[in-house]
Coordinates of C-alpha atoms in Angstrom, one line a residue:
X179 CA -0.1 -0.1 -0.1
X180 CA 1.4 3.2 -1.1
X181 CA 1.8 5.0 2.4
X182 CA 3.7 8.0 1.1
X183 CA 1.1 8.8 -1.5
X184 CA -1.6 8.8 1.1
X185 CA 0.6 11.0 3.5
X186 CA 0.9 13.6 0.5
X187 CA -3.1 13.6 -0.3
X188 CA -3.6 13.8 3.2
X189 CA -1.5 16.5 5.1
X190 CA -3.6 16.0 8.3
X191 CA -2.6 12.3 8.5
X192 CA 1.2 13.1 7.7
X193 CA 0.9 15.4 10.8
X194 CA -0.7 13.1 12.8
X195 CA 1.9 10.5 12.0
X196 CA 4.6 13.0 12.9
X197 CA 3.3 13.6 16.2
X198 CA 2.7 10.0 16.9
X199 CA 6.6 9.4 15.9
X200 CA 7.7 12.2 18.3
X201 CA 5.5 11.1 21.2
X202 CA 7.0 7.6 20.9
X203 CA 10.6 8.9 20.8
X204 CA 9.6 10.1 24.2
X205 CA 10.0 6.8 25.3
X206 CA 14.0 6.3 24.8
X207 CA 14.3 9.7 26.1
X208 CA 13.0 9.0 29.3
X209 CA 14.7 6.0 29.6
X210 CA 17.8 7.5 29.2
X211 CA 17.2 10.4 31.6
X212 CA 15.9 8.0 34.2
X213 CA 19.5 6.2 33.7
X214 CA 21.5 8.8 33.7
X215 CA 19.8 10.6 36.8
X216 CA 20.2 7.5 38.4
X217 CA 23.9 7.3 38.0
X218 CA 24.6 10.8 38.9
X219 CA 22.8 10.1 42.2
X220 CA 25.0 7.2 43.1
X221 CA 27.8 9.5 43.0
X222 CA 26.3 12.0 44.9
X223 CA 28.1 11.6 48.8
X224 CA 25.7 11.0 51.5
X225 CA 23.6 8.4 53.0
X226 CA 19.8 8.8 52.6
X227 CA 19.3 6.6 55.8
X228 CA 22.0 8.6 57.7
X229 CA 20.1 11.8 56.9
X230 CA 16.8 10.8 57.8
X231 CA 18.0 9.1 61.2
X232 CA 20.1 12.3 62.2
X233 CA 23.8 12.8 63.8
X234 CA 22.2 10.5 67.0
X235 CA 21.8 7.5 65.2
X236 CA 24.1 4.4 65.7
X237 CA 25.6 2.3 62.6
X238 CA 23.1 -0.6 63.5
X239 CA 20.1 1.6 63.2
X240 CA 21.5 3.3 59.7
X241 CA 22.1 -0.5 58.5
X242 CA 18.4 -1.7 59.3
X243 CA 16.9 1.5 57.7
X244 CA 19.2 1.1 54.5
X245 CA 17.9 -2.8 54.2
X246 CA 14.3 -1.7 54.9
X247 CA 14.4 1.0 52.1
X248 CA 16.4 -1.4 49.8
X249 CA 19.7 0.7 49.4
X250 CA 21.8 -2.2 50.1
X251 CA 20.4 -3.5 47.2
X252 CA 23.0 -3.6 43.7
X253 CA 22.4 -0.7 41.6
X254 CA 20.8 -2.7 38.6
X255 CA 18.2 -4.2 41.0
X256 CA 17.5 -0.9 42.1
X257 CA 17.1 0.5 38.8
X258 CA 15.1 -2.7 37.4
X259 CA 13.1 -2.3 40.3
X260 CA 12.4 1.5 39.4
X261 CA 11.5 0.8 35.8
X262 CA 9.3 -2.0 36.8
X263 CA 7.1 0.5 39.1
X264 CA 6.9 3.1 36.4
X265 CA 5.7 0.8 33.9
X266 CA 2.8 0.5 36.3
X267 CA 2.3 4.0 36.8
X268 CA 4.4 4.4 40.3
X269 CA 6.8 7.1 40.4
X270 CA 7.9 5.5 44.1
X271 CA 7.5 6.6 47.4
X272 CA 9.3 9.6 49.0
X273 CA 12.0 8.4 51.8
X274 CA 11.5 11.6 53.8
X275 CA 7.8 12.6 53.1
X276 CA 6.3 9.1 53.2
X277 CA 3.9 9.6 50.4
X278 CA 3.9 8.7 46.8
X279 CA 6.2 10.5 44.9
X280 CA 3.4 11.4 42.0
X281 CA 1.0 13.0 44.6
X282 CA 4.3 15.1 46.2
X283 CA 4.7 16.5 42.3
X284 CA 1.1 16.6 41.6
X285 CA 0.8 19.1 44.7
X286 CA 3.5 21.3 43.5
X287 CA 3.7 21.1 39.9
X288 CA 0.8 24.0 39.2
X289 CA 3.0 26.7 40.9
X290 CA 5.9 26.0 38.6
X291 CA 4.3 25.6 35.4
X292 CA 2.2 28.8 36.2
X293 CA 5.5 30.8 37.0
X294 CA 7.1 29.5 33.8
X295 CA 4.3 30.1 31.6
X296 CA 3.9 33.8 33.0
X297 CA 7.4 34.2 32.6
X298 CA 7.6 32.9 29.1
X299 CA 4.8 35.2 28.4
X300 CA 6.4 38.2 29.9
X301 CA 9.6 37.2 28.0
X302 CA 7.8 36.8 24.4
X303 CA 6.1 39.8 24.8
X304 CA 9.2 42.2 26.2
X305 CA 11.7 40.4 23.9
X306 CA 9.7 40.7 20.5
X307 CA 8.8 44.2 21.2
X308 CA 12.1 45.2 22.2
X309 CA 13.6 43.6 18.9
X310 CA 10.9 45.0 16.7
X311 CA 11.8 48.5 17.6
X312 CA 15.4 48.0 17.9
X313 CA 15.4 46.6 14.0
X314 CA 12.9 49.1 12.8
X315 CA 15.1 52.2 14.5
X316 CA 18.4 50.3 13.6
X317 CA 21.3 52.8 14.7
X318 CA 19.0 55.1 17.0
X319 CA 18.8 55.7 20.7
X320 CA 16.3 53.1 20.8
X321 CA 18.4 50.6 19.4
X322 CA 21.4 51.3 21.4
X323 CA 19.0 51.3 24.6
X324 CA 17.4 47.8 23.9
X325 CA 21.0 46.3 23.0
X326 CA 22.3 47.6 26.2
X327 CA 19.4 46.0 28.5
X328 CA 19.6 43.0 26.8
X329 CA 23.2 42.5 27.3
X330 CA 22.4 43.4 31.2
X331 CA 19.9 40.7 30.7
X332 CA 21.8 37.9 29.7
X333 CA 25.0 38.8 32.1
X334 CA 22.9 39.1 35.4
X335 CA 22.2 36.2 37.2
X336 CA 18.8 35.2 38.1
X337 CA 19.3 35.1 41.8
X338 CA 20.9 38.5 41.8
X339 CA 18.4 40.4 40.0
X340 CA 15.4 38.4 41.9
X341 CA 17.2 40.2 45.3
X342 CA 17.6 43.4 43.6
X343 CA 13.7 43.3 42.5
X344 CA 12.7 42.3 45.7
X345 CA 14.7 45.1 47.5
X346 CA 13.4 48.0 44.9
X347 CA 9.8 47.2 44.6
X348 CA 9.1 44.9 47.7
X349 CA 11.2 46.5 50.7
X350 CA 12.0 50.1 49.2
X351 CA 8.9 51.0 47.5
X352 CA 6.7 48.5 49.1
X353 CA 4.6 48.0 45.7
X354 CA 4.8 44.6 45.5
X355 CA 4.6 41.4 48.0
X356 CA 8.2 40.1 48.4
X357 CA 7.6 36.2 48.7
X358 CA 4.5 33.9 48.6
X359 CA 1.7 33.3 46.3
X360 CA -1.8 34.4 45.9
X361 CA -4.3 32.2 44.5
X362 CA -3.6 30.0 41.6
X363 CA -4.2 31.9 38.4
X364 CA -6.9 29.7 37.2
X365 CA -8.8 29.9 40.3
X366 CA -8.2 33.5 40.3
X367 CA -9.8 34.3 36.8
X368 CA -12.6 32.2 37.5
X369 CA -13.1 34.2 40.9
X370 CA -12.6 37.6 38.6
X371 CA -15.2 36.2 36.4
X372 CA -17.7 35.7 39.2
X373 CA -17.5 39.4 40.5
X374 CA -14.4 39.1 42.5
X375 CA -11.4 40.8 40.7
X376 CA -9.4 41.4 44.0
X377 CA -8.5 37.9 43.9
X378 CA -7.1 38.2 40.3
X379 CA -5.5 41.4 41.3
X380 CA -3.4 40.0 44.2
X381 CA -2.5 36.8 42.2
X382 CA -0.7 39.0 40.0
X383 CA 0.9 40.9 42.4
X384 CA 2.6 38.0 43.9
X385 CA 3.7 36.5 40.7
X386 CA 5.2 39.6 39.2
X387 CA 8.3 39.9 41.0
X388 CA 9.6 36.1 40.3
X389 CA 8.1 36.1 36.8
X390 CA 10.1 39.3 36.0
X391 CA 13.4 38.2 37.6
X392 CA 12.9 34.7 35.6
X393 CA 12.1 36.2 32.4
X394 CA 14.7 38.9 32.1
X395 CA 17.3 36.4 30.7
X396 CA 14.5 34.9 28.0
X397 CA 13.5 38.7 27.2
X398 CA 17.3 39.5 26.4
X399 CA 18.1 36.5 24.5
X400 CA 14.7 36.7 22.3
X401 CA 15.0 40.6 21.6
X402 CA 18.6 40.1 20.2
X403 CA 17.2 37.3 17.9
X404 CA 14.3 39.1 16.9
X405 CA 16.5 42.5 16.0
X406 CA 18.7 40.0 14.0
X407 CA 15.9 38.4 12.3
X408 CA 13.9 41.3 11.3
X409 CA 17.2 43.2 9.9
X410 CA 16.8 40.5 7.5
X411 CA 13.8 40.3 6.5
X412 CA 13.5 44.0 6.3
X413 CA 15.9 43.4 3.4
X414 CA 14.1 41.2 1.4
X415 CA 12.3 41.6 -1.9
X416 CA 8.8 41.2 -0.8
X417 CA 9.1 43.9 1.9
X418 CA 10.1 46.5 -0.6
X419 CA 7.2 45.4 -2.6
X420 CA 4.8 45.7 -0.2
X421 CA 6.3 49.7 0.5
X422 CA 5.9 50.3 -3.3
X423 CA 2.4 48.9 -3.1
X424 CA 1.8 51.8 -0.9
X425 CA 1.3 49.4 2.5
X426 CA 1.9 51.6 5.8
X427 CA 4.7 51.0 7.8
X428 CA 3.2 49.1 10.7
X429 CA 1.1 46.9 8.5
X430 CA 4.3 45.9 6.5
X431 CA 6.1 45.3 9.9
X432 CA 3.7 43.0 11.7
X433 CA 2.0 41.4 9.1
X434 CA 4.7 40.7 6.3
X435 CA 8.3 41.0 8.3
X436 CA 7.7 40.0 11.9
X437 CA 5.7 36.9 10.7
X438 CA 8.3 35.7 8.7
X439 CA 11.0 36.5 11.1
X440 CA 9.4 34.4 13.8
X441 CA 10.4 30.9 12.5
X442 CA 14.0 31.2 14.4
X443 CA 12.2 32.7 17.1
X444 CA 9.7 29.8 17.9
X445 CA 12.6 27.5 18.3
X446 CA 14.3 29.7 20.7
X447 CA 11.1 30.1 22.8
X448 CA 10.6 26.5 23.2
X449 CA 14.1 26.1 24.4
X450 CA 13.5 28.9 26.7
X451 CA 10.9 27.2 28.6
X452 CA 13.4 24.4 29.2
X453 CA 15.6 27.1 31.1
X454 CA 12.8 28.8 32.6
X455 CA 12.2 25.3 34.8
X456 CA 15.7 25.1 35.4
X457 CA 15.8 28.4 36.3
X458 CA 12.6 28.3 39.0
X459 CA 14.5 26.5 41.3
X460 CA 16.5 29.6 42.7
X461 CA 13.7 31.8 41.9
X462 CA 11.2 29.8 44.1
X463 CA 13.8 29.7 46.6
X464 CA 14.5 33.6 46.8
X465 CA 10.4 34.4 46.8
X466 CA 9.3 31.4 48.7
X467 CA 7.3 30.3 45.6
X468 CA 5.6 26.8 46.5
X469 CA 6.4 24.9 43.5
X470 CA 8.6 22.4 42.2
X471 CA 11.8 24.6 42.8
X472 CA 12.0 24.5 46.6
X473 CA 10.9 20.8 46.8
X474 CA 13.9 20.2 44.1
X475 CA 16.3 21.6 46.6
X476 CA 14.9 19.9 49.7
X477 CA 14.9 16.5 47.8
X478 CA 18.8 17.1 47.3
X479 CA 19.5 18.3 50.6
X480 CA 17.7 15.2 51.9
X481 CA 19.0 12.8 49.4
X482 CA 15.9 11.9 48.6
X483 CA 16.3 9.6 45.5
X484 CA 12.8 8.5 44.7
X485 CA 11.6 12.2 44.6
X486 CA 14.5 13.6 42.8
X487 CA 14.0 11.0 40.2
X488 CA 10.6 11.8 39.7
X489 CA 11.1 15.5 39.4
X490 CA 13.6 15.1 36.9
X491 CA 11.6 12.5 34.9
X492 CA 8.6 15.3 35.0
X493 CA 11.0 18.3 34.1
X494 CA 12.0 16.1 30.9
X495 CA 8.4 15.3 30.0
X496 CA 7.3 18.9 30.2
X497 CA 10.4 20.1 28.2
X498 CA 10.1 17.4 25.7
X499 CA 6.1 18.0 25.0
X500 CA 6.6 21.9 24.6
X501 CA 9.5 21.1 22.0
X502 CA 6.8 19.1 20.1
X503 CA 4.2 22.0 20.4
X504 CA 6.9 24.3 19.1
X505 CA 7.3 22.0 16.1
X506 CA 4.1 22.0 15.4
X507 CA 3.5 25.9 15.4
X508 CA 6.0 25.8 12.8
X509 CA 3.7 24.9 10.2
X510 CA 1.1 27.5 11.3
X511 CA 3.3 30.2 11.3
X512 CA 4.9 29.1 7.9
X513 CA 2.8 27.3 5.9
X514 CA 5.8 26.2 3.6
X515 CA 7.0 24.2 6.5
X516 CA 5.6 20.3 6.1
X517 CA 6.5 18.7 9.6
X518 CA 5.3 15.4 8.0

C-alpha cells in the first residue's frame, strides 16, 4: 500500500504520523534520563538513611533502615525495580515525606508551570517588542538602549536580579509582595469572572516579581534574536514590494516582516521554556514560591532519591512536550513548512 501517497494527499494524516513518532521518541528519551539521573545520584555523597535518622543514630540503626529502604541492593536491582514501578504508573515513594512521589509532585507542579508560563509570556512580549523596535530604528537611541538592556539581561544572574527586584519594589517602594503566592491563576481568573477581581489582582501582584526575575534573561535573548531576524527580513524583496504598493509601515512590519522573522524565534522560545523550568529552582527559593523548585532543593539536600528521580523525569517530559508543540507551530506560522 503506498503510504507515502496517502500522506501526500492527506496533510492531516502526515501531521498525525509526525506527532505519533515524536511521542514514541519520548520513551527512549525518558529511559535515558532515568538511567543518567540514577547514575549521577549514585555518585552524590551522603546516605539517605543517615540523613533521615540524624547524627545521633547508631550504625546498626542506619544499616537496618538501609535494608528496609532497599538501599543495600545492587544498583542494577534498584534500577530494574524502579523501571518496573514506572511500567505500573508508580513513581515510587518519598523516603522523607512518606508519601507517593506522584502526589507530592502533583501538589507542586501547578505553581511551577504557572510561574514558567507567565515568565515565558512576559519574556516573549518584552523580547519581541524591543527586538522589533530596535530593528525598525536601527542605529537610533532606541536601538542602543535596547541592546544595552539585552546585554544586562544576559549577563545578570537570575538570583541577583531577583534580590534586586525584591529590594527595590518590595522593600524600598513597598509596591509588590516580596514572598509567597496568591491564589492559583486559573482560580483567580474564575473568581474575577464571578465578581471578585481583587483575587486576580492579588495573584498578579504575587507572581509579578518572580516572573520578571525569571523572564529577564529569556527576554534579552529573544530581543537580540528578533532584531537580527527582522533586519534580515526587512531587506527582502517582498518587503520593498509591500512598501511600493503603498502599504503603511506598521502593516508591513507586523503582517509581512514579523511573521517571516518568527520562525527562528519559535525554536528559541521552546528552548527557553526548559531554561525557565531550571531557573525556577533559584527563583522559587528567593521568593518562597511553593513549586517544584523548593521541592527539588529539599529533595537534593535530604538525598531523597525517588523524589529526585520523579522531579527530573517530570521536567524532561514537560520540556519534550513543549518542543513538540513548538515544532507544530512552525507549520501554522509558515505554511511552507511540512513536518510530515
